[in-house]
Amino acid sequence: MSANLVDSWQQQVHENTPSQMVTMASSLFNGERAVVVLFISRVLFATPLSLLSEGLALFILALFALFIEIVAEASNSIGQFKTRPGASSGILLGAVTLPTLMISKLVQQSRAVSLHEFGVEELEYLQLQYWATSACCFGVLVFLCFVLRHLTNNMHSVCSRGNWGVKFSLSCAAFYATVCCLSFAAKSQSGWYTALKLLWVLCHGFSAVKLIHHVLHTFPSCASIGEALLVTSGLGVYFGDMFVCTVAKIQGYLMSSELISVPNGIKRNEISIIIQGMLLGLLLFPIFFKFIIHIWERFASSTNSEDRTDHEIGRSAVFYASLAFNLIVIVPSWMQFIQDFHMHPLLWVISFVFSEPLKRLSLCIYWVAVIYVSVVRFYKISKNSKIERILLRKYYHLLAVSMFVPALIFQPKFLDLAFGAALAVFLVLEIIRVWKIWPLGQLVHQFMNAFTDHRDSDLLIVSHFSLLLGCALPIWMSSGFNDRPLAPFAGILSLGIGDTMASMVGYKYGVLRWSKTGKKTIEGTAAGITSVLVACSVLLPLLATSGYIFTQHWFSLLVAVTMSGLLEAYTAQLDNAFIPLVFYSLLCL
């Protein structure tokens, strides 16, 4: 690059006319950023004084992320990361989504503590998870800041005029670290324990940087920076929680210390442990398989076509054997160690399903029948019809509503387990497709290609993962204390109803567009917001008749629905991933 962005921006400030300054300011503050700022402001406004340090850290994080996003997009340096074509950087949205969600959970759980329905130890551990999540995002922002600085040629020659940008970044980092240290020091009686927690938070930041670097280089053109940041920060916290549980259990056998008091105070049920172990085991399985296949290939040779066929069959046999060993032996061993199951975890799952055979087996039969009919029907349509693929995909959003709403009302625990099983199946099929494992690899690839869109690539298909996780995450996060009846339905309402109606109405009747370059229309957004409000007005009385006693303020609900609808209209990111989390965060307040 021929000039530093910050330097050129300063020159424009001094040289441009007032009208040009207004145009430049409007370009810096686009629709997506405006909605994100409103989202953060709404959460911070509802944050109590007891969470002042967390709220202040979120403000610093958002300010730093906004600065990095403006610099990255204005300097046209995003392309060197090999991000998804057609998507903006999404740095601000990706950096603040999970930390803001964690603050919303802290606000909700603070109400539970005041009602003596939530332990203080659990609240402290949730605060530690917030700082870990925030550190993941902040660490990646610091990494991006160094990368952007490295991309500018002769940085030292422009420091005399652009030094304020470097000073601003260092000030944000110093201020954030100070707030974090003061927060831990005020809430911990032991200086050694404070240092240990700070080290733990710092490790999350480093791991997130390493992970996002791996994701962007291993899966080029599959995600924007914001989407990769969301995934890496979520995985970092998820892996960290698993590591804390393991260490706490080990130390529980060896000694009694302050370290284990926090994680051991968390109430964990068998279903959450099974889901966590299974998903993380599958995510780590490719590393294990690479090691196994490397050893096996030392003893295999391929000199002619027949030997190549035998080699492919042998490679597939090694894959299925190692996958079975991982899912039947390794992962359940960790579950057994953490939770003390009285039987093998897989047998526990079978026992759980047959504990209420009439309801749960009937629900399984209903799901299988609906999925089979829908997949067969829509697959034929996608092959032989000229109907827009985006409309075909929205039918699956409606399908999610018909499948998940009855189960969430009457069998929420079983639905938790079913989501975990479905996600595990998706992961296994995607691994088979990417690694081209015989004989299913090519068949899965051909089938999945019938339902892809511009956000998917041949290397990685993510749309079905985002839809499933968008519906599942609000339900998983609502386990335990929940005084907001619609929070578990955040993904189903926003994706299954709001996003679907917005796309269909906007595609067929939309005329007024939100922007000159975008495809989203005002008519579609209005239809999405209205449909979600109507669904909520029907769902709340239904929940009341089912024995749920909750509180839900209609003004807060209107703000949440409107804000998530506007985000769907403006964002260029993967809406299935972000909108449910934003909607859930607002519903928890």
Coordinates of C-alpha atoms in Angstrom, one line a residue:
M1 CA 0.0 0.0 0.0
S2 CA 1.2 3.5 -0.9
A3 CA 0.0 5.4 2.1
N4 CA -1.2 4.9 5.7
L5 CA -4.9 5.0 6.1
V6 CA -4.8 7.1 9.2
D7 CA -2.5 9.6 7.6
S8 CA -4.8 9.9 4.5
W9 CA -7.8 10.3 6.7
Q10 CA -6.1 13.2 8.5
Q11 CA -5.3 14.9 5.3
Q12 CA -9.0 14.6 4.2
V13 CA -10.1 16.2 7.5
H14 CA -8.0 19.2 6.7
E15 CA -8.5 19.5 3.0
N16 CA -12.1 18.4 2.3
T17 CA -15.0 20.7 2.1
P18 CA -17.8 20.5 4.8
S19 CA -20.1 18.7 2.3
Q20 CA -17.4 16.1 1.6
M21 CA -16.8 15.7 5.3
V22 CA -20.5 14.8 5.8
T23 CA -20.3 12.3 3.0
M24 CA -17.2 10.7 4.4
A25 CA -18.8 10.5 7.9
S26 CA -21.9 8.9 6.5
S27 CA -19.8 6.3 4.8
L28 CA -17.9 5.5 8.0
F29 CA -21.1 5.1 9.9
N30 CA -23.2 2.7 7.8
G31 CA -26.4 0.9 8.6
E32 CA -24.8 -2.3 10.1
R33 CA -22.6 -0.2 12.4
A34 CA -25.5 1.9 13.5
V35 CA -27.6 -1.1 14.5
V36 CA -24.7 -2.6 16.4
V37 CA -24.2 0.6 18.3
L38 CA -27.9 0.6 19.2
F39 CA -27.6 -3.0 20.3
I40 CA -24.6 -2.3 22.6
S41 CA -26.3 0.8 24.0
R42 CA -29.4 -1.1 24.8
V43 CA -27.5 -3.7 26.7
L44 CA -25.3 -1.2 28.5
F45 CA -28.3 0.8 29.5
A46 CA -29.8 -2.3 31.2
T47 CA -26.5 -3.2 32.9
P48 CA -26.6 -2.7 36.8
L49 CA -23.8 -0.9 38.7
S50 CA -22.6 -4.3 40.0
L51 CA -21.5 -5.1 36.4
L52 CA -19.9 -1.7 35.8
S53 CA -16.4 -3.0 35.0
E54 CA -17.9 -5.5 32.5
G55 CA -19.9 -2.8 30.9
L56 CA -16.9 -0.5 30.7
A57 CA -14.8 -3.3 29.1
L58 CA -17.5 -3.9 26.5
F59 CA -17.5 -0.1 25.6
I60 CA -13.7 -0.2 25.2
L61 CA -13.9 -3.3 23.1
A62 CA -16.6 -1.9 20.8
L63 CA -14.7 1.4 20.3
F64 CA -11.5 -0.5 19.4
A65 CA -13.4 -2.8 17.1
L66 CA -15.1 0.1 15.3
F67 CA -11.7 1.7 14.8
I68 CA -10.1 -1.5 13.4
E69 CA -13.1 -2.1 11.1
I70 CA -12.9 1.4 9.7
V71 CA -9.2 1.1 9.1
A72 CA -9.5 -2.3 7.5
E73 CA -12.3 -1.6 5.1
A74 CA -11.1 1.9 4.1
S75 CA -7.6 0.6 3.4
N76 CA -8.9 -2.3 1.2
S77 CA -6.7 -4.7 3.1
I78 CA -9.3 -7.3 3.9
G79 CA -8.6 -9.3 0.8
Q80 CA -5.2 -10.5 2.0
F81 CA -7.1 -12.5 4.7
K82 CA -8.8 -14.5 1.9
T83 CA -12.3 -13.8 3.3
R84 CA -15.7 -14.7 1.9
P85 CA -16.3 -12.9 -1.4
G86 CA -19.1 -10.3 -1.2
A87 CA -19.0 -9.9 2.6
S88 CA -17.9 -6.9 4.5
S89 CA -15.3 -7.4 7.2
G90 CA -17.9 -7.6 10.0
I91 CA -15.2 -6.9 12.6
L92 CA -17.4 -4.8 14.9
L93 CA -20.3 -7.2 14.8
G94 CA -18.1 -10.3 15.3
A95 CA -16.1 -8.7 18.1
V96 CA -19.1 -7.5 20.2
T97 CA -21.8 -10.2 19.7
L98 CA -20.6 -12.8 22.2
P99 CA -19.3 -10.4 24.9
T100 CA -22.6 -8.5 24.7
L101 CA -24.5 -11.7 25.0
M102 CA -22.5 -12.7 28.1
I103 CA -23.3 -9.3 29.7
S104 CA -27.0 -10.0 28.9
K105 CA -26.7 -13.4 30.7
L106 CA -25.0 -11.7 33.6
V107 CA -27.9 -9.2 33.9
Q108 CA -30.4 -12.0 33.8
Q109 CA -28.5 -14.2 36.3
S110 CA -28.1 -11.2 38.6
R111 CA -31.8 -11.1 38.9
A112 CA -31.7 -14.8 39.8
V113 CA -29.1 -14.2 42.6
S114 CA -31.4 -11.5 44.1
L115 CA -34.2 -14.1 44.1
H116 CA -31.9 -16.7 45.6
E117 CA -32.4 -19.0 42.6
F118 CA -28.8 -18.8 41.4
G119 CA -25.6 -19.3 43.4
V120 CA -23.0 -16.6 43.8
E121 CA -20.3 -19.0 42.7
E122 CA -22.1 -19.6 39.5
L123 CA -22.4 -15.9 38.9
E124 CA -18.7 -15.5 39.5
Y125 CA -17.9 -18.2 37.0
L126 CA -20.1 -16.6 34.5
Q127 CA -18.2 -13.4 35.0
L128 CA -15.0 -15.3 34.4
Q129 CA -16.4 -16.6 31.2
Y130 CA -17.3 -13.1 30.1
W131 CA -13.8 -11.9 30.6
A132 CA -12.5 -15.0 28.7
T133 CA -14.9 -14.3 25.8
S134 CA -14.0 -10.6 25.8
A135 CA -10.3 -11.4 25.9
C136 CA -10.7 -13.7 22.9
C137 CA -12.2 -10.9 20.9
F138 CA -9.8 -8.2 22.1
G139 CA -6.8 -10.5 21.4
V140 CA -7.9 -10.9 17.8
L141 CA -8.4 -7.1 17.5
V142 CA -4.9 -6.5 18.7
F143 CA -3.7 -9.1 16.2
L144 CA -5.6 -7.4 13.4
C145 CA -4.2 -4.1 14.4
F146 CA -0.6 -5.4 14.1
V147 CA -1.4 -7.0 10.7
L148 CA -2.9 -3.8 9.3
R149 CA 0.1 -1.8 10.6
H150 CA 2.5 -4.3 9.0
L151 CA 0.6 -4.0 5.6
T152 CA 1.3 -0.3 5.4
N153 CA 4.6 0.5 3.7
N154 CA 7.2 2.5 5.6
M155 CA 5.1 2.9 8.8
H156 CA 7.8 4.8 10.6
S157 CA 7.8 7.5 7.9
V158 CA 4.2 8.3 8.5
C159 CA 4.2 8.0 12.3
S160 CA 4.8 11.8 12.6
R161 CA 1.3 12.4 11.1
G162 CA -0.5 9.2 11.8
N163 CA 0.8 8.4 15.3
W164 CA -2.5 9.1 16.9
G165 CA -3.9 5.8 15.5
V166 CA -1.1 3.8 17.2
K167 CA -1.6 5.8 20.4
F168 CA -5.3 5.2 20.3
S169 CA -4.8 1.4 19.9
L170 CA -2.3 1.3 22.8
S171 CA -4.6 3.4 25.0
C172 CA -7.5 1.0 24.4
A173 CA -5.3 -2.0 25.2
A174 CA -4.0 -0.4 28.4
F175 CA -7.4 0.8 29.5
Y176 CA -9.0 -2.6 28.9
A177 CA -6.2 -4.4 30.8
T178 CA -6.6 -2.0 33.7
V179 CA -10.3 -2.5 33.9
C180 CA -9.9 -6.3 33.8
C181 CA -7.2 -6.2 36.6
L182 CA -9.2 -3.9 38.8
S183 CA -12.3 -6.0 38.4
F184 CA -10.5 -9.2 39.4
A185 CA -8.7 -7.5 42.3
A186 CA -12.0 -6.1 43.7
K187 CA -13.8 -9.5 43.6
S188 CA -10.9 -11.7 44.8
Q189 CA -9.5 -11.9 48.3
S190 CA -6.3 -13.7 47.2
G191 CA -3.7 -12.0 45.1
W192 CA -2.5 -15.4 43.8
Y193 CA -6.0 -16.3 42.7
T194 CA -6.3 -12.9 40.9
A195 CA -3.1 -13.5 39.0
L196 CA -4.3 -17.0 38.1
K197 CA -7.5 -15.7 36.7
L198 CA -5.7 -13.0 34.7
L199 CA -3.4 -15.6 33.3
W200 CA -6.4 -17.7 32.3
V201 CA -8.0 -14.8 30.5
L202 CA -4.7 -14.0 28.7
C203 CA -4.4 -17.6 27.5
H204 CA -7.8 -17.2 25.9
G205 CA -6.7 -14.2 24.0
F206 CA -3.6 -16.0 22.7
S207 CA -5.5 -19.1 21.8
A208 CA -8.1 -17.1 19.9
V209 CA -5.4 -15.4 17.8
K210 CA -3.9 -18.8 16.9
L211 CA -7.3 -20.3 16.1
I212 CA -8.5 -17.5 13.9
H213 CA -5.2 -17.5 12.0
H214 CA -5.7 -21.3 11.5
V215 CA -9.3 -20.9 10.4
L216 CA -8.7 -18.1 7.8
H217 CA -5.8 -20.0 6.3
T218 CA -7.2 -23.5 6.4
F219 CA -10.7 -22.5 5.0
P220 CA -10.0 -19.6 2.6
S221 CA -13.0 -17.7 1.2
C222 CA -15.3 -19.5 3.6
A223 CA -16.0 -16.7 6.2
S224 CA -15.6 -13.1 6.8
I225 CA -13.3 -11.8 9.6
G226 CA -16.3 -11.2 11.8
E227 CA -17.7 -14.7 11.2
A228 CA -14.4 -16.3 11.9
L229 CA -14.0 -14.1 15.0
L230 CA -17.4 -15.3 16.3
V231 CA -16.5 -18.9 15.7
T232 CA -13.1 -18.8 17.2
S233 CA -14.1 -16.9 20.3
G234 CA -17.0 -19.3 20.9
L235 CA -14.8 -22.3 20.4
G236 CA -12.1 -20.8 22.6
V237 CA -14.5 -20.3 25.5
Y238 CA -16.1 -23.8 24.9
F239 CA -12.7 -25.5 24.9
G240 CA -11.7 -23.4 28.0
D241 CA -14.8 -24.5 29.9
M242 CA -14.0 -28.2 29.1
F243 CA -10.4 -27.7 30.2
V244 CA -11.5 -26.1 33.5
C245 CA -13.9 -28.9 34.2
T246 CA -11.2 -31.5 33.6
V247 CA -8.5 -29.7 35.7
A248 CA -11.0 -29.1 38.5
K249 CA -12.0 -32.8 38.5
I250 CA -8.3 -33.9 38.6
Q251 CA -7.5 -31.5 41.4
G252 CA -10.7 -32.6 43.2
Y253 CA -9.1 -36.1 43.5
L254 CA -5.7 -34.7 44.6
M255 CA -6.3 -31.7 46.8
S256 CA -8.8 -29.1 47.9
S257 CA -8.0 -25.6 46.6
E258 CA -9.6 -22.3 45.8
L259 CA -9.1 -23.0 42.1
I260 CA -11.7 -25.7 42.0
S261 CA -14.3 -23.9 44.0
V262 CA -15.6 -21.9 41.0
P263 CA -16.1 -24.6 38.3
N264 CA -17.3 -27.2 40.8
G265 CA -20.0 -24.8 41.9
I266 CA -21.6 -24.9 38.5
K267 CA -24.5 -27.3 38.2
R268 CA -24.0 -29.4 35.0
N269 CA -26.4 -31.9 33.8
E270 CA -25.7 -35.1 31.9
I271 CA -27.1 -33.7 28.6
S272 CA -24.8 -30.7 28.5
I273 CA -21.8 -32.8 29.2
I274 CA -22.7 -35.3 26.5
I275 CA -23.2 -32.5 23.9
Q276 CA -20.0 -30.7 24.9
G277 CA -17.9 -33.9 24.8
M278 CA -19.3 -35.1 21.6
L279 CA -19.0 -31.9 19.7
L280 CA -15.5 -31.1 20.9
G281 CA -14.4 -34.7 20.2
L282 CA -15.6 -34.4 16.6
L283 CA -13.9 -31.0 16.1
L284 CA -10.6 -32.5 17.3
F285 CA -11.1 -35.7 15.4
P286 CA -9.5 -34.5 12.1
I287 CA -6.2 -34.0 14.0
F288 CA -6.4 -37.5 15.4
F289 CA -7.3 -38.9 12.0
K290 CA -4.4 -37.1 10.3
F291 CA -2.0 -38.7 12.8
I292 CA -3.5 -42.2 12.3
I293 CA -3.6 -41.9 8.5
H294 CA 0.0 -40.8 8.5
I295 CA 1.1 -43.9 10.3
W296 CA -1.1 -46.1 8.1
E297 CA 0.2 -44.7 4.9
R298 CA 3.7 -45.6 5.8
F299 CA 2.7 -49.3 5.4
A300 CA 0.5 -48.7 2.3
S301 CA 1.7 -48.3 -1.3
S302 CA -0.1 -47.3 -4.5
T303 CA 1.7 -48.3 -7.7
N304 CA -1.2 -49.0 -10.1
S305 CA -4.9 -48.2 -10.4
E306 CA -6.0 -51.4 -8.5
D307 CA -3.6 -50.5 -5.7
R308 CA -5.1 -47.0 -5.6
T309 CA -8.5 -48.4 -5.2
D310 CA -7.4 -50.6 -2.4
H311 CA -5.6 -47.7 -0.9
E312 CA -8.8 -45.6 -1.0
I313 CA -10.8 -48.5 0.6
G314 CA -8.1 -48.9 3.3
R315 CA -8.1 -45.2 4.0
S316 CA -11.9 -45.3 4.4
A317 CA -11.7 -48.3 6.7
V318 CA -9.1 -46.5 8.9
F319 CA -11.4 -43.4 9.0
Y320 CA -14.5 -45.3 10.1
A321 CA -12.6 -47.4 12.6
S322 CA -10.9 -44.3 14.2
L323 CA -14.2 -42.4 14.2
A324 CA -15.9 -45.3 16.0
F325 CA -13.1 -45.5 18.5
N326 CA -13.2 -41.8 19.1
L327 CA -17.0 -41.7 19.7
I328 CA -17.3 -45.0 21.6
V329 CA -14.1 -45.0 23.8
I330 CA -12.3 -41.7 24.0
V331 CA -15.1 -39.1 24.2
P332 CA -17.3 -41.2 26.6
S333 CA -14.3 -41.8 28.8
W334 CA -14.0 -38.0 29.3
M335 CA -17.8 -37.8 30.0
Q336 CA -17.6 -40.6 32.5
F337 CA -14.7 -38.9 34.3
I338 CA -16.4 -35.5 34.5
Q339 CA -20.0 -36.4 35.3
D340 CA -19.7 -39.9 37.0
F341 CA -22.3 -41.6 34.8
H342 CA -23.6 -44.8 36.4
M343 CA -23.4 -46.4 32.9
H344 CA -21.8 -45.8 29.6
P345 CA -22.9 -42.4 28.3
L346 CA -24.3 -43.8 25.1
L347 CA -26.3 -46.3 27.1
W348 CA -27.4 -43.4 29.2
V349 CA -28.7 -41.6 26.1
I350 CA -30.7 -44.7 25.1
S351 CA -32.1 -45.0 28.6
F352 CA -33.1 -41.4 28.6
V353 CA -34.9 -41.7 25.3
F354 CA -36.9 -44.8 26.5
S355 CA -37.7 -43.3 29.9
E356 CA -40.7 -41.6 28.2
P357 CA -41.1 -43.8 25.1
L358 CA -44.5 -42.6 24.0
K359 CA -43.7 -38.9 23.9
R360 CA -40.0 -39.1 22.8
L361 CA -40.2 -41.9 20.3
S362 CA -43.4 -40.4 18.8
L363 CA -41.4 -37.1 18.4
C364 CA -38.5 -38.9 16.8
I365 CA -40.9 -40.6 14.3
Y366 CA -42.5 -37.2 13.5
W367 CA -39.1 -35.6 12.9
V368 CA -37.9 -38.4 10.7
A369 CA -41.1 -38.4 8.6
V370 CA -41.1 -34.6 8.2
I371 CA -37.4 -34.5 7.3
Y372 CA -37.7 -37.4 4.8
V373 CA -40.7 -36.0 3.0
S374 CA -39.2 -32.5 2.9
V375 CA -35.7 -33.4 1.8
V376 CA -37.0 -35.7 -1.0
R377 CA -39.5 -33.1 -2.2
F378 CA -37.2 -30.1 -2.1
Y379 CA -34.3 -32.0 -3.6
K380 CA -36.3 -32.8 -6.7
I381 CA -37.5 -29.3 -6.9
S382 CA -34.0 -27.9 -6.6
K383 CA -32.9 -30.2 -9.5
N384 CA -35.8 -29.7 -11.9
S385 CA -37.3 -26.3 -11.0
K386 CA -36.4 -22.7 -11.8
I387 CA -37.6 -21.5 -8.4
E388 CA -35.0 -19.3 -6.7
R389 CA -32.8 -21.3 -4.4
I390 CA -33.2 -18.7 -1.6
L391 CA -36.9 -19.4 -1.5
L392 CA -36.3 -23.2 -1.3
R393 CA -33.9 -22.6 1.6
K394 CA -36.5 -20.6 3.5
Y395 CA -38.8 -23.5 3.4
Y396 CA -36.4 -25.3 5.6
H397 CA -36.6 -22.3 8.0
L398 CA -40.4 -22.9 8.2
L399 CA -39.7 -26.6 8.6
A400 CA -37.6 -25.8 11.7
V401 CA -40.5 -24.0 13.2
S402 CA -42.9 -26.9 12.8
M403 CA -40.3 -29.3 14.2
F404 CA -38.8 -27.4 17.1
V405 CA -41.6 -25.4 18.6
P406 CA -43.8 -28.4 19.8
A407 CA -40.7 -30.1 21.2
L408 CA -39.4 -27.0 23.0
I409 CA -42.8 -26.5 24.7
F410 CA -43.4 -30.1 25.8
Q411 CA -39.9 -31.8 25.7
P412 CA -37.2 -29.2 26.1
K413 CA -34.6 -31.6 27.6
F414 CA -35.1 -34.1 24.8
L415 CA -34.8 -31.3 22.3
D416 CA -31.4 -30.3 23.8
L417 CA -30.1 -33.8 23.2
A418 CA -31.6 -34.0 19.7
F419 CA -29.9 -30.7 18.7
G420 CA -26.6 -32.2 19.9
A421 CA -27.2 -35.4 18.0
A422 CA -28.2 -33.5 14.8
L423 CA -25.1 -31.3 15.0
A424 CA -22.9 -34.3 15.5
V425 CA -24.4 -36.0 12.4
F426 CA -23.8 -32.8 10.4
L427 CA -20.2 -32.6 11.5
V428 CA -19.5 -36.3 10.6
L429 CA -21.1 -35.8 7.2
E430 CA -19.1 -32.6 6.5
I431 CA -15.9 -34.4 7.5
I432 CA -16.7 -37.2 5.2
R433 CA -17.5 -34.7 2.4
V434 CA -14.4 -32.6 2.8
W435 CA -12.0 -35.6 3.2
K436 CA -13.9 -37.5 0.3
I437 CA -14.2 -40.6 2.3
W438 CA -15.4 -43.6 0.2
P439 CA -18.2 -44.5 -0.5
L440 CA -20.2 -41.6 1.0
G441 CA -18.0 -38.6 0.2
Q442 CA -19.1 -37.9 -3.3
L443 CA -22.8 -38.7 -2.6
V444 CA -22.9 -36.3 0.3
H445 CA -21.1 -33.6 -1.8
Q446 CA -23.6 -33.9 -4.6
F447 CA -26.6 -33.8 -2.3
M448 CA -25.4 -30.9 -0.2
N449 CA -24.6 -28.8 -3.4
A450 CA -28.3 -28.8 -4.2
F451 CA -29.0 -26.6 -1.2
T452 CA -26.0 -24.2 -1.1
D453 CA -25.9 -20.5 -1.9
H454 CA -23.3 -17.8 -2.4
R455 CA -22.2 -18.0 1.3
D456 CA -21.1 -21.6 0.9
S457 CA -18.0 -22.9 -1.0
D458 CA -16.9 -26.3 -2.3
L459 CA -14.4 -26.4 0.6
L460 CA -16.8 -25.8 3.4
I461 CA -20.6 -25.7 3.5
V462 CA -21.7 -23.7 6.6
S463 CA -25.3 -22.6 5.9
H464 CA -27.0 -25.8 7.4
F465 CA -24.6 -25.5 10.5
S466 CA -25.6 -21.9 11.0
L467 CA -29.3 -22.6 10.8
L468 CA -29.1 -25.5 13.3
L469 CA -26.9 -23.6 15.7
G470 CA -29.0 -20.5 15.3
C471 CA -32.0 -22.4 16.6
A472 CA -30.1 -24.5 19.2
L473 CA -27.8 -22.0 20.9
P474 CA -30.6 -19.9 22.5
I475 CA -32.2 -23.1 23.8
W476 CA -29.0 -24.4 25.2
M477 CA -28.1 -21.1 26.9
S478 CA -31.6 -20.9 28.5
S479 CA -31.1 -24.0 30.6
G480 CA -31.3 -23.4 34.3
F481 CA -32.8 -20.1 35.5
N482 CA -34.8 -18.3 32.8
D483 CA -37.4 -15.6 33.6
R484 CA -37.9 -14.6 30.0
P485 CA -40.3 -17.0 28.2
L486 CA -39.3 -16.1 24.6
A487 CA -35.5 -16.3 25.1
P488 CA -35.3 -20.0 24.2
F489 CA -37.4 -19.3 21.0
A490 CA -35.0 -16.5 19.8
G491 CA -33.5 -18.6 17.0
I492 CA -36.7 -20.2 15.9
L493 CA -38.6 -16.9 15.8
S494 CA -35.9 -14.8 14.2
L495 CA -34.8 -17.4 11.6
G496 CA -37.9 -19.6 11.1
I497 CA -40.4 -16.8 11.0
G498 CA -38.8 -13.4 10.8
D499 CA -36.0 -14.1 8.3
T500 CA -38.3 -16.3 6.2
M501 CA -41.1 -13.8 5.9
A502 CA -38.7 -11.0 5.2
S503 CA -37.1 -12.9 2.3
M504 CA -40.3 -14.1 0.8
V505 CA -42.2 -10.8 1.0
G506 CA -39.1 -8.8 0.0
Y507 CA -38.5 -11.0 -3.0
K508 CA -42.0 -11.0 -4.3
Y509 CA -43.3 -7.5 -3.3
G510 CA -40.3 -5.5 -2.2
V511 CA -39.7 -2.2 -4.0
L512 CA -38.0 0.2 -1.6
R513 CA -34.5 -0.9 -0.9
W514 CA -32.5 0.0 2.3
S515 CA -29.4 0.8 0.2
K516 CA -28.5 1.2 -3.4
T517 CA -26.2 -1.8 -3.4
G518 CA -28.1 -4.2 -1.2
K519 CA -31.0 -6.4 -2.0
K520 CA -32.9 -6.1 1.3
T521 CA -36.2 -4.1 1.1
I522 CA -38.2 -2.1 3.6
E523 CA -41.3 -4.1 2.8
G524 CA -39.5 -7.4 3.6
T525 CA -38.1 -6.0 6.9
A526 CA -41.5 -4.7 7.9
A527 CA -43.0 -8.1 7.1
G528 CA -40.4 -9.9 9.2
I529 CA -40.8 -7.7 12.2
T530 CA -44.6 -7.9 12.1
S531 CA -44.6 -11.7 11.7
V532 CA -42.3 -12.1 14.7
L533 CA -44.5 -9.9 16.8
V534 CA -47.6 -11.8 15.8
A535 CA -45.9 -15.1 16.6
C536 CA -44.9 -13.8 20.0
S537 CA -48.5 -12.7 20.7
V538 CA -49.6 -16.3 20.0
L539 CA -46.8 -18.0 21.7
L540 CA -47.0 -16.2 25.0
P541 CA -50.5 -17.3 25.9
L542 CA -49.7 -20.8 24.8
L543 CA -46.7 -20.9 27.1
A544 CA -48.9 -19.5 29.9
T545 CA -51.4 -22.4 29.4
S546 CA -48.5 -24.9 29.6
G547 CA -47.6 -23.8 33.1
Y548 CA -44.9 -21.3 32.4
I549 CA -44.9 -18.4 34.8
F550 CA -42.6 -15.7 33.4
T551 CA -42.4 -12.0 32.9
Q552 CA -42.0 -10.3 29.5
H553 CA -42.3 -6.6 28.9
W554 CA -43.8 -5.7 25.5
F555 CA -41.8 -2.6 25.0
S556 CA -38.5 -4.5 25.5
L557 CA -39.9 -7.2 23.1
L558 CA -40.7 -4.6 20.5
V559 CA -37.2 -3.1 20.7
A560 CA -35.6 -6.6 20.5
V561 CA -37.7 -7.6 17.4
T562 CA -37.2 -4.3 15.6
M563 CA -33.4 -4.2 16.3
S564 CA -32.9 -7.8 15.1
G565 CA -35.0 -7.1 12.0
L566 CA -32.9 -4.0 11.2
L567 CA -29.7 -6.1 11.6
E568 CA -31.1 -8.6 9.2
A569 CA -31.8 -5.8 6.7
Y570 CA -28.3 -4.2 6.9
T571 CA -25.8 -6.9 7.7
A572 CA -23.7 -8.6 5.0
Q573 CA -22.6 -11.3 7.4
L574 CA -24.1 -14.8 7.9
D575 CA -27.4 -13.7 9.4
N576 CA -28.2 -17.2 10.6
A577 CA -25.2 -17.0 13.0
F578 CA -25.6 -13.4 14.3
I579 CA -29.3 -12.5 14.4
P580 CA -30.4 -15.3 16.9
L581 CA -27.6 -14.3 19.3
V582 CA -28.4 -10.6 19.1
F583 CA -32.2 -11.3 19.5
Y584 CA -31.5 -13.6 22.4
S585 CA -29.3 -11.0 24.1
L586 CA -32.0 -8.4 23.9
L587 CA -34.7 -10.8 25.1
C588 CA -32.7 -11.7 28.3
L589 CA -32.8 -8.0 29.5

